Amino acid sequence: MYYKKNSIIYLDGEWVKAVDSHVDLYSQTLHHGNGVFEGIRSYSSGAGPNIYKAREHFERMKYSCETMGIKFNYDVDELVKVSYELLEKNGVENAYIRPLAYLGANMKLITCSEVHIMIACWEWPPYLGYENQKVMISPYHKPSPKAFPVDTKVNGMYANSILATNDAKKKGFDEALQLDLDGNVAQGSGQNFFYVKDDMLVTPPLGNIFPGITRATIIEFAMELGYPVIEKLFKPEEVKEAEGAFFTGTATEVASIASIDDFKFKKNWKDTIAYELFQMYRARVTNDELSEFNLG
Ligand code: PMP
């Protein structure tokens, strides 16, 4: 699914076939989760592919690496250019792009100085599909920012997301809604969370959550349309007074939520401002900011 016989990846400055690429089994990323990745999407725009907010993703990757003491010896613009070449080499335009900075062999609990970068791409439908999501409040909280930099995309942190998703699926739900250390609503396993009330958006503030690029985009769009956005801490009970709710993320895009635990939202999401924002997102990702690196 992620790669075929002829899929090409970018690996440390070279173009190689995915099937011919290897990783050191003693890698610190594999053993102790110290590595960094990003999740980016490209959309076919009619005038070639448009990698949405490519620079912001690679800037965030740089920040995640620096936080973990991983050397980031790459130029952000160069990585954007490489990503466009990657799409061209693989003959795809609507694609998910996955850069990964991974480390060499090292069993010590201190950042390894050998850093590799790979970038792969594949065609991927929205991460949560197109159905209204049945969500449960997860018993697995988001790690405290005092214990882990939750504003980074460090590989190891995703074991927490996997625990939350496994548990939700096992109990018959589609996705988990995780709480922060104080029991406030934080986010999905790999998505940010919004609820809608009285034509207003409410979302948890930065601090205990991952600072999603899609979250920031949706906030901008809402303000552009004149809908107030409130960033505040709130408990799960408060969401039961909402008209609707949705998740945002690059892989997820904008995914509507039908229910949380046994509470069902009363309004059809198409009758809320969430749907308007979803449509605006779909329109903008394909039309906006065609990059100078676009080879199309
Ligand atoms: N939360 C987590 C934990 C994530 O991994 C992601 C996806 N990167 C998001 C939220 C959404 O972030 P973005 O909108 O930047 O993709």
PDB file of C-alpha atoms and ligand atoms in Angstrom:
ATOM      1  CA  MET A   1       0.000   0.000   0.000  1.00  0.00           C
ATOM      2  CA  TYR A   2       2.744   2.495   0.901  1.00  0.00           C
ATOM      3  CA  TYR A   3       5.116   1.481  -1.828  1.00  0.00           C
ATOM      4  CA  LYS A   4       5.205  -0.617  -4.934  1.00  0.00           C
ATOM      5  CA  LYS A   5       7.997  -2.275  -6.870  1.00  0.00           C
ATOM      6  CA  ASN A   6       8.900   0.958  -8.653  1.00  0.00           C
ATOM      7  CA  SER A   7       8.291   3.501  -5.901  1.00  0.00           C
ATOM      8  CA  ILE A   8      11.143   5.967  -5.468  1.00  0.00           C
ATOM      9  CA  ILE A   9      12.174   7.545  -2.196  1.00  0.00           C
ATOM     10  CA  TYR A  10      14.635  10.291  -1.377  1.00  0.00           C
ATOM     11  CA  LEU A  11      17.352   8.992   0.933  1.00  0.00           C
ATOM     12  CA  ASP A  12      20.257  11.141   2.106  1.00  0.00           C
ATOM     13  CA  GLY A  13      20.536  13.079  -1.133  1.00  0.00           C
ATOM     14  CA  GLU A  14      19.935  10.135  -3.478  1.00  0.00           C
ATOM     15  CA  TRP A  15      16.939   8.721  -5.304  1.00  0.00           C
ATOM     16  CA  VAL A  16      16.511   5.033  -4.531  1.00  0.00           C
ATOM     17  CA  LYS A  17      13.829   2.422  -4.971  1.00  0.00           C
ATOM     18  CA  ALA A  18      11.824   1.879  -1.779  1.00  0.00           C
ATOM     19  CA  VAL A  19      12.284  -1.884  -2.176  1.00  0.00           C
ATOM     20  CA  ASP A  20      16.077  -1.484  -2.280  1.00  0.00           C
ATOM     21  CA  SER A  21      16.372   0.769   0.780  1.00  0.00           C
ATOM     22  CA  HIS A  22      17.549  -0.542   4.137  1.00  0.00           C
ATOM     23  CA  VAL A  23      17.746   0.683   7.677  1.00  0.00           C
ATOM     24  CA  ASP A  24      20.250  -0.236  10.389  1.00  0.00           C
ATOM     25  CA  LEU A  25      18.452  -2.542  12.821  1.00  0.00           C
ATOM     26  CA  TYR A  26      20.484  -0.991  15.628  1.00  0.00           C
ATOM     27  CA  SER A  27      19.045   2.465  14.866  1.00  0.00           C
ATOM     28  CA  GLN A  28      18.226   4.603  17.894  1.00  0.00           C
ATOM     29  CA  THR A  29      14.950   5.547  16.204  1.00  0.00           C
ATOM     30  CA  LEU A  30      13.899   1.911  16.057  1.00  0.00           C
ATOM     31  CA  HIS A  31      14.984   1.051  19.606  1.00  0.00           C
ATOM     32  CA  HIS A  32      14.175   4.164  21.594  1.00  0.00           C
ATOM     33  CA  GLY A  33      11.864   6.214  19.372  1.00  0.00           C
ATOM     34  CA  ASN A  34      14.225   9.138  18.947  1.00  0.00           C
ATOM     35  CA  GLY A  35      13.545  10.355  15.434  1.00  0.00           C
ATOM     36  CA  VAL A  36      11.315  12.973  13.850  1.00  0.00           C
ATOM     37  CA  PHE A  37       8.784  12.867  11.067  1.00  0.00           C
ATOM     38  CA  GLU A  38       6.278  15.061   9.278  1.00  0.00           C
ATOM     39  CA  GLY A  39       3.025  14.446   7.452  1.00  0.00           C
ATOM     40  CA  ILE A  40       2.382  16.651   4.422  1.00  0.00           C
ATOM     41  CA  ARG A  41      -0.190  16.551   1.651  1.00  0.00           C
ATOM     42  CA  SER A  42       0.004  17.449  -1.975  1.00  0.00           C
ATOM     43  CA  TYR A  43      -3.069  18.201  -4.069  1.00  0.00           C
ATOM     44  CA  SER A  44      -3.498  18.145  -7.802  1.00  0.00           C
ATOM     45  CA  SER A  45      -4.305  21.712  -8.827  1.00  0.00           C
ATOM     46  CA  GLY A  46      -4.727  21.558 -12.567  1.00  0.00           C
ATOM     47  CA  ALA A  47      -1.443  23.478 -12.882  1.00  0.00           C
ATOM     48  CA  GLY A  48       0.575  20.691 -11.288  1.00  0.00           C
ATOM     49  CA  PRO A  49       0.688  19.512  -7.688  1.00  0.00           C
ATOM     50  CA  ASN A  50       0.372  21.924  -4.810  1.00  0.00           C
ATOM     51  CA  ILE A  51       2.145  20.823  -1.619  1.00  0.00           C
ATOM     52  CA  TYR A  52       0.081  22.525   1.018  1.00  0.00           C
ATOM     53  CA  LYS A  53       2.098  24.605   3.498  1.00  0.00           C
ATOM     54  CA  ALA A  54       5.241  22.651   2.635  1.00  0.00           C
ATOM     55  CA  ARG A  55       7.622  25.149   4.220  1.00  0.00           C
ATOM     56  CA  GLU A  56       5.696  25.207   7.479  1.00  0.00           C
ATOM     57  CA  HIS A  57       5.903  21.428   7.741  1.00  0.00           C
ATOM     58  CA  PHE A  58       9.662  21.355   7.152  1.00  0.00           C
ATOM     59  CA  GLU A  59      10.155  24.265   9.573  1.00  0.00           C
ATOM     60  CA  ARG A  60       8.261  22.261  12.175  1.00  0.00           C
ATOM     61  CA  MET A  61      10.433  19.247  11.381  1.00  0.00           C
ATOM     62  CA  LYS A  62      13.501  21.384  12.003  1.00  0.00           C
ATOM     63  CA  TYR A  63      12.052  22.560  15.315  1.00  0.00           C
ATOM     64  CA  SER A  64      11.235  18.962  16.384  1.00  0.00           C
ATOM     65  CA  CYS A  65      14.802  17.875  15.533  1.00  0.00           C
ATOM     66  CA  GLU A  66      16.362  20.790  17.389  1.00  0.00           C
ATOM     67  CA  THR A  67      14.229  20.045  20.448  1.00  0.00           C
ATOM     68  CA  MET A  68      15.603  16.495  20.535  1.00  0.00           C
ATOM     69  CA  GLY A  69      19.160  17.585  19.773  1.00  0.00           C
ATOM     70  CA  ILE A  70      18.989  15.935  16.339  1.00  0.00           C
ATOM     71  CA  LYS A  71      21.219  17.738  13.840  1.00  0.00           C
ATOM     72  CA  PHE A  72      19.117  19.198  11.038  1.00  0.00           C
ATOM     73  CA  ASN A  73      21.628  19.782   8.282  1.00  0.00           C
ATOM     74  CA  TYR A  74      19.056  20.504   5.611  1.00  0.00           C
ATOM     75  CA  ASP A  75      17.765  23.595   3.936  1.00  0.00           C
ATOM     76  CA  VAL A  76      13.993  23.925   4.215  1.00  0.00           C
ATOM     77  CA  ASP A  77      13.597  25.258   0.650  1.00  0.00           C
ATOM     78  CA  GLU A  78      15.753  22.432  -0.657  1.00  0.00           C
ATOM     79  CA  LEU A  79      13.489  19.888   1.069  1.00  0.00           C
ATOM     80  CA  VAL A  80      10.422  21.519  -0.486  1.00  0.00           C
ATOM     81  CA  LYS A  81      12.063  21.274  -3.906  1.00  0.00           C
ATOM     82  CA  VAL A  82      12.996  17.646  -3.287  1.00  0.00           C
ATOM     83  CA  SER A  83       9.372  16.914  -2.335  1.00  0.00           C
ATOM     84  CA  TYR A  84       8.122  18.245  -5.685  1.00  0.00           C
ATOM     85  CA  GLU A  85      10.730  16.127  -7.472  1.00  0.00           C
ATOM     86  CA  LEU A  86       9.644  13.118  -5.449  1.00  0.00           C
ATOM     87  CA  LEU A  87       6.047  13.534  -6.626  1.00  0.00           C
ATOM     88  CA  GLU A  88       7.204  13.824 -10.207  1.00  0.00           C
ATOM     89  CA  LYS A  89       9.438  10.755  -9.980  1.00  0.00           C
ATOM     90  CA  ASN A  90       6.529   8.745  -8.598  1.00  0.00           C
ATOM     91  CA  GLY A  91       3.988  10.157 -11.051  1.00  0.00           C
ATOM     92  CA  VAL A  92       1.567  11.313  -8.323  1.00  0.00           C
ATOM     93  CA  GLU A  93      -0.041  14.641  -7.510  1.00  0.00           C
ATOM     94  CA  ASN A  94      -2.648  13.823  -4.865  1.00  0.00           C
ATOM     95  CA  ALA A  95      -0.346  12.321  -2.295  1.00  0.00           C
ATOM     96  CA  TYR A  96       0.728  12.133   1.289  1.00  0.00           C
ATOM     97  CA  ILE A  97       4.392  12.994   1.812  1.00  0.00           C
ATOM     98  CA  ARG A  98       6.296  11.498   4.738  1.00  0.00           C
ATOM     99  CA  PRO A  99       9.725  12.881   5.622  1.00  0.00           C
ATOM    100  CA  LEU A 100      11.576  11.075   8.403  1.00  0.00           C
ATOM    101  CA  ALA A 101      14.814  12.008  10.143  1.00  0.00           C
ATOM    102  CA  TYR A 102      16.151   8.823  11.665  1.00  0.00           C
ATOM    103  CA  LEU A 103      19.301   8.052  13.573  1.00  0.00           C
ATOM    104  CA  GLY A 104      22.206   5.645  13.368  1.00  0.00           C
ATOM    105  CA  ALA A 105      23.147   2.689  15.579  1.00  0.00           C
ATOM    106  CA  ASN A 106      23.250   3.731  19.196  1.00  0.00           C
ATOM    107  CA  MET A 107      21.940   2.081  22.356  1.00  0.00           C
ATOM    108  CA  LYS A 108      22.755   4.978  24.676  1.00  0.00           C
ATOM    109  CA  LEU A 109      20.044   7.275  25.927  1.00  0.00           C
ATOM    110  CA  ILE A 110      21.616  10.342  24.423  1.00  0.00           C
ATOM    111  CA  THR A 111      20.911  11.662  20.925  1.00  0.00           C
ATOM    112  CA  CYS A 112      22.948   9.866  18.288  1.00  0.00           C
ATOM    113  CA  SER A 113      24.938  12.179  16.017  1.00  0.00           C
ATOM    114  CA  GLU A 114      24.392  10.100  12.856  1.00  0.00           C
ATOM    115  CA  VAL A 115      21.289  11.484  11.157  1.00  0.00           C
ATOM    116  CA  HIS A 116      19.617  10.266   7.978  1.00  0.00           C
ATOM    117  CA  ILE A 117      16.705  11.715   6.077  1.00  0.00           C
ATOM    118  CA  MET A 118      14.220   9.900   3.918  1.00  0.00           C
ATOM    119  CA  ILE A 119      11.161  11.251   2.140  1.00  0.00           C
ATOM    120  CA  ALA A 120       8.501   8.970   0.732  1.00  0.00           C
ATOM    121  CA  CYS A 121       5.080   9.615  -0.792  1.00  0.00           C
ATOM    122  CA  TRP A 122       1.997   7.583  -1.518  1.00  0.00           C
ATOM    123  CA  GLU A 123      -1.629   8.083  -2.448  1.00  0.00           C
ATOM    124  CA  TRP A 124      -3.697   8.096   0.705  1.00  0.00           C
ATOM    125  CA  PRO A 125      -7.388   8.855   1.249  1.00  0.00           C
ATOM    126  CA  PRO A 126      -8.328  10.957   4.296  1.00  0.00           C
ATOM    127  CA  TYR A 127      -6.939   9.190   7.355  1.00  0.00           C
ATOM    128  CA  LEU A 128     -10.328   8.739   9.044  1.00  0.00           C
ATOM    129  CA  GLY A 129     -12.221   8.128   5.794  1.00  0.00           C
ATOM    130  CA  TYR A 130     -15.373  10.040   4.885  1.00  0.00           C
ATOM    131  CA  GLU A 131     -17.771   8.781   7.579  1.00  0.00           C
ATOM    132  CA  ASN A 132     -18.953  10.761  10.578  1.00  0.00           C
ATOM    133  CA  GLN A 133     -16.731   9.592  13.402  1.00  0.00           C
ATOM    134  CA  LYS A 134     -17.840   7.705  16.498  1.00  0.00           C
ATOM    135  CA  VAL A 135     -15.435   8.951  19.118  1.00  0.00           C
ATOM    136  CA  MET A 136     -14.733   7.908  22.701  1.00  0.00           C
ATOM    137  CA  ILE A 137     -13.039   9.736  25.535  1.00  0.00           C
ATOM    138  CA  SER A 138      -9.811   7.818  25.935  1.00  0.00           C
ATOM    139  CA  PRO A 139      -8.418   6.617  29.245  1.00  0.00           C
ATOM    140  CA  TYR A 140      -4.978   7.353  27.733  1.00  0.00           C
ATOM    141  CA  HIS A 141      -4.232  11.008  28.356  1.00  0.00           C
ATOM    142  CA  LYS A 142      -1.852  13.082  26.245  1.00  0.00           C
ATOM    143  CA  PRO A 143       1.584  13.161  27.887  1.00  0.00           C
ATOM    144  CA  SER A 144       2.204  16.185  30.078  1.00  0.00           C
ATOM    145  CA  PRO A 145       4.306  18.882  28.367  1.00  0.00           C
ATOM    146  CA  LYS A 146       6.380  18.720  31.541  1.00  0.00           C
ATOM    147  CA  ALA A 147       7.267  15.134  30.622  1.00  0.00           C
ATOM    148  CA  PHE A 148       7.527  15.425  26.850  1.00  0.00           C
ATOM    149  CA  PRO A 149       7.600  18.192  24.226  1.00  0.00           C
ATOM    150  CA  VAL A 150       4.101  17.541  22.875  1.00  0.00           C
ATOM    151  CA  ASP A 151       4.588  20.215  20.216  1.00  0.00           C
ATOM    152  CA  THR A 152       7.019  17.988  18.316  1.00  0.00           C
ATOM    153  CA  LYS A 153       6.560  15.038  15.971  1.00  0.00           C
ATOM    154  CA  VAL A 154       8.991  12.710  17.691  1.00  0.00           C
ATOM    155  CA  ASN A 155       8.421   9.088  16.701  1.00  0.00           C
ATOM    156  CA  GLY A 156       8.284   7.700  20.238  1.00  0.00           C
ATOM    157  CA  MET A 157       5.346   9.884  21.242  1.00  0.00           C
ATOM    158  CA  TYR A 158       3.114   8.022  18.829  1.00  0.00           C
ATOM    159  CA  ALA A 159       3.123   4.899  21.030  1.00  0.00           C
ATOM    160  CA  ASN A 160       0.725   6.911  23.219  1.00  0.00           C
ATOM    161  CA  SER A 161      -1.487   7.639  20.187  1.00  0.00           C
ATOM    162  CA  ILE A 162      -1.451   3.959  19.201  1.00  0.00           C
ATOM    163  CA  LEU A 163      -2.534   2.880  22.701  1.00  0.00           C
ATOM    164  CA  ALA A 164      -5.458   5.317  22.566  1.00  0.00           C
ATOM    165  CA  THR A 165      -6.551   4.228  19.067  1.00  0.00           C
ATOM    166  CA  ASN A 166      -6.205   0.498  19.790  1.00  0.00           C
ATOM    167  CA  ASP A 167      -8.396   0.903  22.849  1.00  0.00           C
ATOM    168  CA  ALA A 168     -11.046   2.954  20.988  1.00  0.00           C
ATOM    169  CA  LYS A 169     -11.227   0.451  18.106  1.00  0.00           C
ATOM    170  CA  LYS A 170     -11.430  -2.493  20.512  1.00  0.00           C
ATOM    171  CA  LYS A 171     -14.446  -0.839  22.145  1.00  0.00           C
ATOM    172  CA  GLY A 172     -16.203  -0.308  18.799  1.00  0.00           C
ATOM    173  CA  PHE A 173     -15.343   3.350  18.195  1.00  0.00           C
ATOM    174  CA  ASP A 174     -13.568   4.975  15.257  1.00  0.00           C
ATOM    175  CA  GLU A 175     -11.240   7.318  17.079  1.00  0.00           C
ATOM    176  CA  ALA A 176     -10.075   8.405  20.532  1.00  0.00           C
ATOM    177  CA  LEU A 177     -10.443  11.834  22.075  1.00  0.00           C
ATOM    178  CA  GLN A 178      -7.585  12.290  24.511  1.00  0.00           C
ATOM    179  CA  LEU A 179      -7.593  14.487  27.595  1.00  0.00           C
ATOM    180  CA  ASP A 180      -4.716  16.531  28.953  1.00  0.00           C
ATOM    181  CA  LEU A 181      -3.075  15.933  32.312  1.00  0.00           C
ATOM    182  CA  ASP A 182      -5.843  17.882  34.097  1.00  0.00           C
ATOM    183  CA  GLY A 183      -8.739  16.104  32.386  1.00  0.00           C
ATOM    184  CA  ASN A 184      -9.476  18.843  29.843  1.00  0.00           C
ATOM    185  CA  VAL A 185     -10.217  17.861  26.258  1.00  0.00           C
ATOM    186  CA  ALA A 186      -6.925  17.865  24.345  1.00  0.00           C
ATOM    187  CA  GLN A 187      -7.159  16.234  20.920  1.00  0.00           C
ATOM    188  CA  GLY A 188      -7.506  13.089  18.826  1.00  0.00           C
ATOM    189  CA  SER A 189      -4.722  10.527  18.534  1.00  0.00           C
ATOM    190  CA  GLY A 190      -3.328  12.357  15.507  1.00  0.00           C
ATOM    191  CA  GLN A 191      -5.774  15.234  15.006  1.00  0.00           C
ATOM    192  CA  ASN A 192      -6.809  18.464  16.641  1.00  0.00           C
ATOM    193  CA  PHE A 193     -10.321  18.954  17.983  1.00  0.00           C
ATOM    194  CA  PHE A 194     -12.933  21.689  17.564  1.00  0.00           C
ATOM    195  CA  TYR A 195     -16.529  21.978  18.658  1.00  0.00           C
ATOM    196  CA  VAL A 196     -19.168  24.275  17.172  1.00  0.00           C
ATOM    197  CA  LYS A 197     -21.744  26.251  19.137  1.00  0.00           C
ATOM    198  CA  ASP A 198     -23.837  29.254  18.104  1.00  0.00           C
ATOM    199  CA  ASP A 199     -21.751  29.736  14.934  1.00  0.00           C
ATOM    200  CA  MET A 200     -18.614  29.892  17.040  1.00  0.00           C
ATOM    201  CA  LEU A 201     -15.632  27.546  17.157  1.00  0.00           C
ATOM    202  CA  VAL A 202     -14.127  26.359  20.413  1.00  0.00           C
ATOM    203  CA  THR A 203     -10.786  24.533  20.560  1.00  0.00           C
ATOM    204  CA  PRO A 204      -8.199  23.784  23.255  1.00  0.00           C
ATOM    205  CA  PRO A 205      -5.361  26.332  23.428  1.00  0.00           C
ATOM    206  CA  LEU A 206      -1.753  25.544  22.576  1.00  0.00           C
ATOM    207  CA  GLY A 207       0.236  24.169  25.485  1.00  0.00           C
ATOM    208  CA  ASN A 208      -0.960  20.635  26.099  1.00  0.00           C
ATOM    209  CA  ILE A 209      -1.700  19.804  22.454  1.00  0.00           C
ATOM    210  CA  PHE A 210       0.131  19.332  19.195  1.00  0.00           C
ATOM    211  CA  PRO A 211       0.105  22.649  17.281  1.00  0.00           C
ATOM    212  CA  GLY A 212      -1.520  21.439  14.079  1.00  0.00           C
ATOM    213  CA  ILE A 213      -0.988  23.365  10.877  1.00  0.00           C
ATOM    214  CA  THR A 214      -4.539  22.443   9.835  1.00  0.00           C
ATOM    215  CA  ARG A 215      -5.822  23.708  13.193  1.00  0.00           C
ATOM    216  CA  ALA A 216      -4.185  27.083  12.566  1.00  0.00           C
ATOM    217  CA  THR A 217      -5.544  27.110   9.002  1.00  0.00           C
ATOM    218  CA  ILE A 218      -9.113  26.428  10.155  1.00  0.00           C
ATOM    219  CA  ILE A 219      -8.837  29.188  12.766  1.00  0.00           C
ATOM    220  CA  GLU A 220      -7.724  31.591  10.009  1.00  0.00           C
ATOM    221  CA  PHE A 221     -10.568  30.518   7.724  1.00  0.00           C
ATOM    222  CA  ALA A 222     -13.156  30.908  10.496  1.00  0.00           C
ATOM    223  CA  MET A 223     -11.928  34.412  11.226  1.00  0.00           C
ATOM    224  CA  GLU A 224     -11.974  35.241   7.526  1.00  0.00           C
ATOM    225  CA  LEU A 225     -15.632  34.173   7.424  1.00  0.00           C
ATOM    226  CA  GLY A 226     -16.377  36.196  10.542  1.00  0.00           C
ATOM    227  CA  TYR A 227     -16.945  33.299  12.932  1.00  0.00           C
ATOM    228  CA  PRO A 228     -15.430  33.844  16.376  1.00  0.00           C
ATOM    229  CA  VAL A 229     -12.873  31.288  17.571  1.00  0.00           C
ATOM    230  CA  ILE A 230     -12.358  30.693  21.259  1.00  0.00           C
ATOM    231  CA  GLU A 231      -9.223  28.898  22.433  1.00  0.00           C
ATOM    232  CA  LYS A 232      -9.811  27.712  25.977  1.00  0.00           C
ATOM    233  CA  LEU A 233      -9.580  24.737  28.304  1.00  0.00           C
ATOM    234  CA  PHE A 234     -12.794  22.768  28.726  1.00  0.00           C
ATOM    235  CA  LYS A 235     -13.969  19.445  30.124  1.00  0.00           C
ATOM    236  CA  PRO A 236     -15.663  16.703  28.044  1.00  0.00           C
ATOM    237  CA  GLU A 237     -19.088  17.511  29.585  1.00  0.00           C
ATOM    238  CA  GLU A 238     -19.040  20.921  27.911  1.00  0.00           C
ATOM    239  CA  VAL A 239     -18.904  19.309  24.472  1.00  0.00           C
ATOM    240  CA  LYS A 240     -22.369  17.847  25.088  1.00  0.00           C
ATOM    241  CA  GLU A 241     -23.798  21.335  24.738  1.00  0.00           C
ATOM    242  CA  ALA A 242     -22.269  21.723  21.281  1.00  0.00           C
ATOM    243  CA  GLU A 243     -24.053  21.530  17.923  1.00  0.00           C
ATOM    244  CA  GLY A 244     -21.265  19.513  16.401  1.00  0.00           C
ATOM    245  CA  ALA A 245     -17.556  18.782  16.478  1.00  0.00           C
ATOM    246  CA  PHE A 246     -14.763  17.865  14.124  1.00  0.00           C
ATOM    247  CA  PHE A 247     -11.139  16.810  13.876  1.00  0.00           C
ATOM    248  CA  THR A 248      -8.443  18.487  11.783  1.00  0.00           C
ATOM    249  CA  GLY A 249      -5.094  17.266  10.519  1.00  0.00           C
ATOM    250  CA  THR A 250      -3.064  17.026   7.350  1.00  0.00           C
ATOM    251  CA  ALA A 251      -3.756  13.308   6.927  1.00  0.00           C
ATOM    252  CA  THR A 252      -7.288  13.594   8.343  1.00  0.00           C
ATOM    253  CA  GLU A 253      -8.140  16.920   6.647  1.00  0.00           C
ATOM    254  CA  VAL A 254     -11.486  17.932   8.241  1.00  0.00           C
ATOM    255  CA  ALA A 255     -13.450  14.999   9.687  1.00  0.00           C
ATOM    256  CA  SER A 256     -16.853  15.400  11.275  1.00  0.00           C
ATOM    257  CA  ILE A 257     -17.718  13.765  14.575  1.00  0.00           C
ATOM    258  CA  ALA A 258     -21.123  12.095  14.971  1.00  0.00           C
ATOM    259  CA  SER A 259     -20.880  11.177  18.647  1.00  0.00           C
ATOM    260  CA  ILE A 260     -18.679  11.193  21.712  1.00  0.00           C
ATOM    261  CA  ASP A 261     -19.141   8.165  23.991  1.00  0.00           C
ATOM    262  CA  ASP A 262     -22.944   7.733  24.102  1.00  0.00           C
ATOM    263  CA  PHE A 263     -23.692  11.392  23.281  1.00  0.00           C
ATOM    264  CA  LYS A 264     -24.856  12.113  19.727  1.00  0.00           C
ATOM    265  CA  PHE A 265     -24.641  15.623  18.265  1.00  0.00           C
ATOM    266  CA  LYS A 266     -28.102  16.926  17.448  1.00  0.00           C
ATOM    267  CA  LYS A 267     -27.322  18.784  14.238  1.00  0.00           C
ATOM    268  CA  ASN A 268     -26.319  17.258  10.946  1.00  0.00           C
ATOM    269  CA  TRP A 269     -22.799  18.582  10.401  1.00  0.00           C
ATOM    270  CA  LYS A 270     -23.791  19.868   6.967  1.00  0.00           C
ATOM    271  CA  ASP A 271     -26.052  22.328   8.812  1.00  0.00           C
ATOM    272  CA  THR A 272     -23.192  23.721  10.906  1.00  0.00           C
ATOM    273  CA  ILE A 273     -20.356  26.118  10.108  1.00  0.00           C
ATOM    274  CA  ALA A 274     -18.016  23.109  10.286  1.00  0.00           C
ATOM    275  CA  TYR A 275     -19.195  22.034   6.854  1.00  0.00           C
ATOM    276  CA  GLU A 276     -18.557  25.472   5.403  1.00  0.00           C
ATOM    277  CA  LEU A 277     -15.015  25.342   6.803  1.00  0.00           C
ATOM    278  CA  PHE A 278     -14.546  21.831   5.415  1.00  0.00           C
ATOM    279  CA  GLN A 279     -15.556  23.039   1.941  1.00  0.00           C
ATOM    280  CA  MET A 280     -13.303  26.056   2.202  1.00  0.00           C
ATOM    281  CA  TYR A 281     -10.404  23.803   3.192  1.00  0.00           C
ATOM    282  CA  ARG A 282     -11.003  21.534   0.194  1.00  0.00           C
ATOM    283  CA  ALA A 283     -11.086  24.522  -2.149  1.00  0.00           C
ATOM    284  CA  ARG A 284      -8.021  26.233  -0.735  1.00  0.00           C
ATOM    285  CA  VAL A 285      -5.683  23.257  -0.603  1.00  0.00           C
ATOM    286  CA  THR A 286      -5.904  22.837  -4.326  1.00  0.00           C
ATOM    287  CA  ASN A 287      -5.896  26.482  -5.372  1.00  0.00           C
ATOM    288  CA  ASP A 288      -3.715  28.295  -2.947  1.00  0.00           C
ATOM    289  CA  GLU A 289      -0.072  29.201  -2.927  1.00  0.00           C
ATOM    290  CA  LEU A 290       1.211  27.352  -5.996  1.00  0.00           C
ATOM    291  CA  SER A 291       4.875  27.059  -5.210  1.00  0.00           C
ATOM    292  CA  GLU A 292       7.782  28.214  -7.337  1.00  0.00           C
ATOM    293  CA  PHE A 293       9.073  24.655  -6.944  1.00  0.00           C
ATOM    294  CA  ASN A 294       6.066  23.191  -8.734  1.00  0.00           C
ATOM    295  CA  LEU A 295       7.432  21.321 -11.741  1.00  0.00           C
ATOM    296  CA  GLY A 296       4.010  20.937 -13.395  1.00  0.00           C
TER     297      GLY A 296
HETATM  298  N1  PMP B   1      -2.012  15.997  16.510  1.00  0.00           N
HETATM  299  C1  PMP B   1      -1.082  15.058  16.308  1.00  0.00           C
HETATM  300  C2  PMP B   1      -0.609  14.240  17.459  1.00  0.00           C
HETATM  301  C3  PMP B   1      -0.587  14.860  15.021  1.00  0.00           C
HETATM  302  O1  PMP B   1       0.331  13.918  14.806  1.00  0.00           O
HETATM  303  C4  PMP B   1      -1.085  15.630  13.954  1.00  0.00           C
HETATM  304  C5  PMP B   1      -0.639  15.372  12.547  1.00  0.00           C
HETATM  305  N2  PMP B   1       0.639  15.872  12.301  1.00  0.00           N
HETATM  306  C6  PMP B   1      -2.016  16.622  14.225  1.00  0.00           C
HETATM  307  C7  PMP B   1      -2.473  16.772  15.517  1.00  0.00           C
HETATM  308  C8  PMP B   1      -2.494  17.536  13.145  1.00  0.00           C
HETATM  309  O2  PMP B   1      -1.440  18.351  12.729  1.00  0.00           O
HETATM  310  P1  PMP B   1      -1.365  18.971  11.267  1.00  0.00           P
HETATM  311  O3  PMP B   1      -2.640  19.691  11.073  1.00  0.00           O
HETATM  312  O4  PMP B   1      -0.185  19.866  11.311  1.00  0.00           O
HETATM  313  O5  PMP B   1      -1.199  17.831  10.338  1.00  0.00           O
END
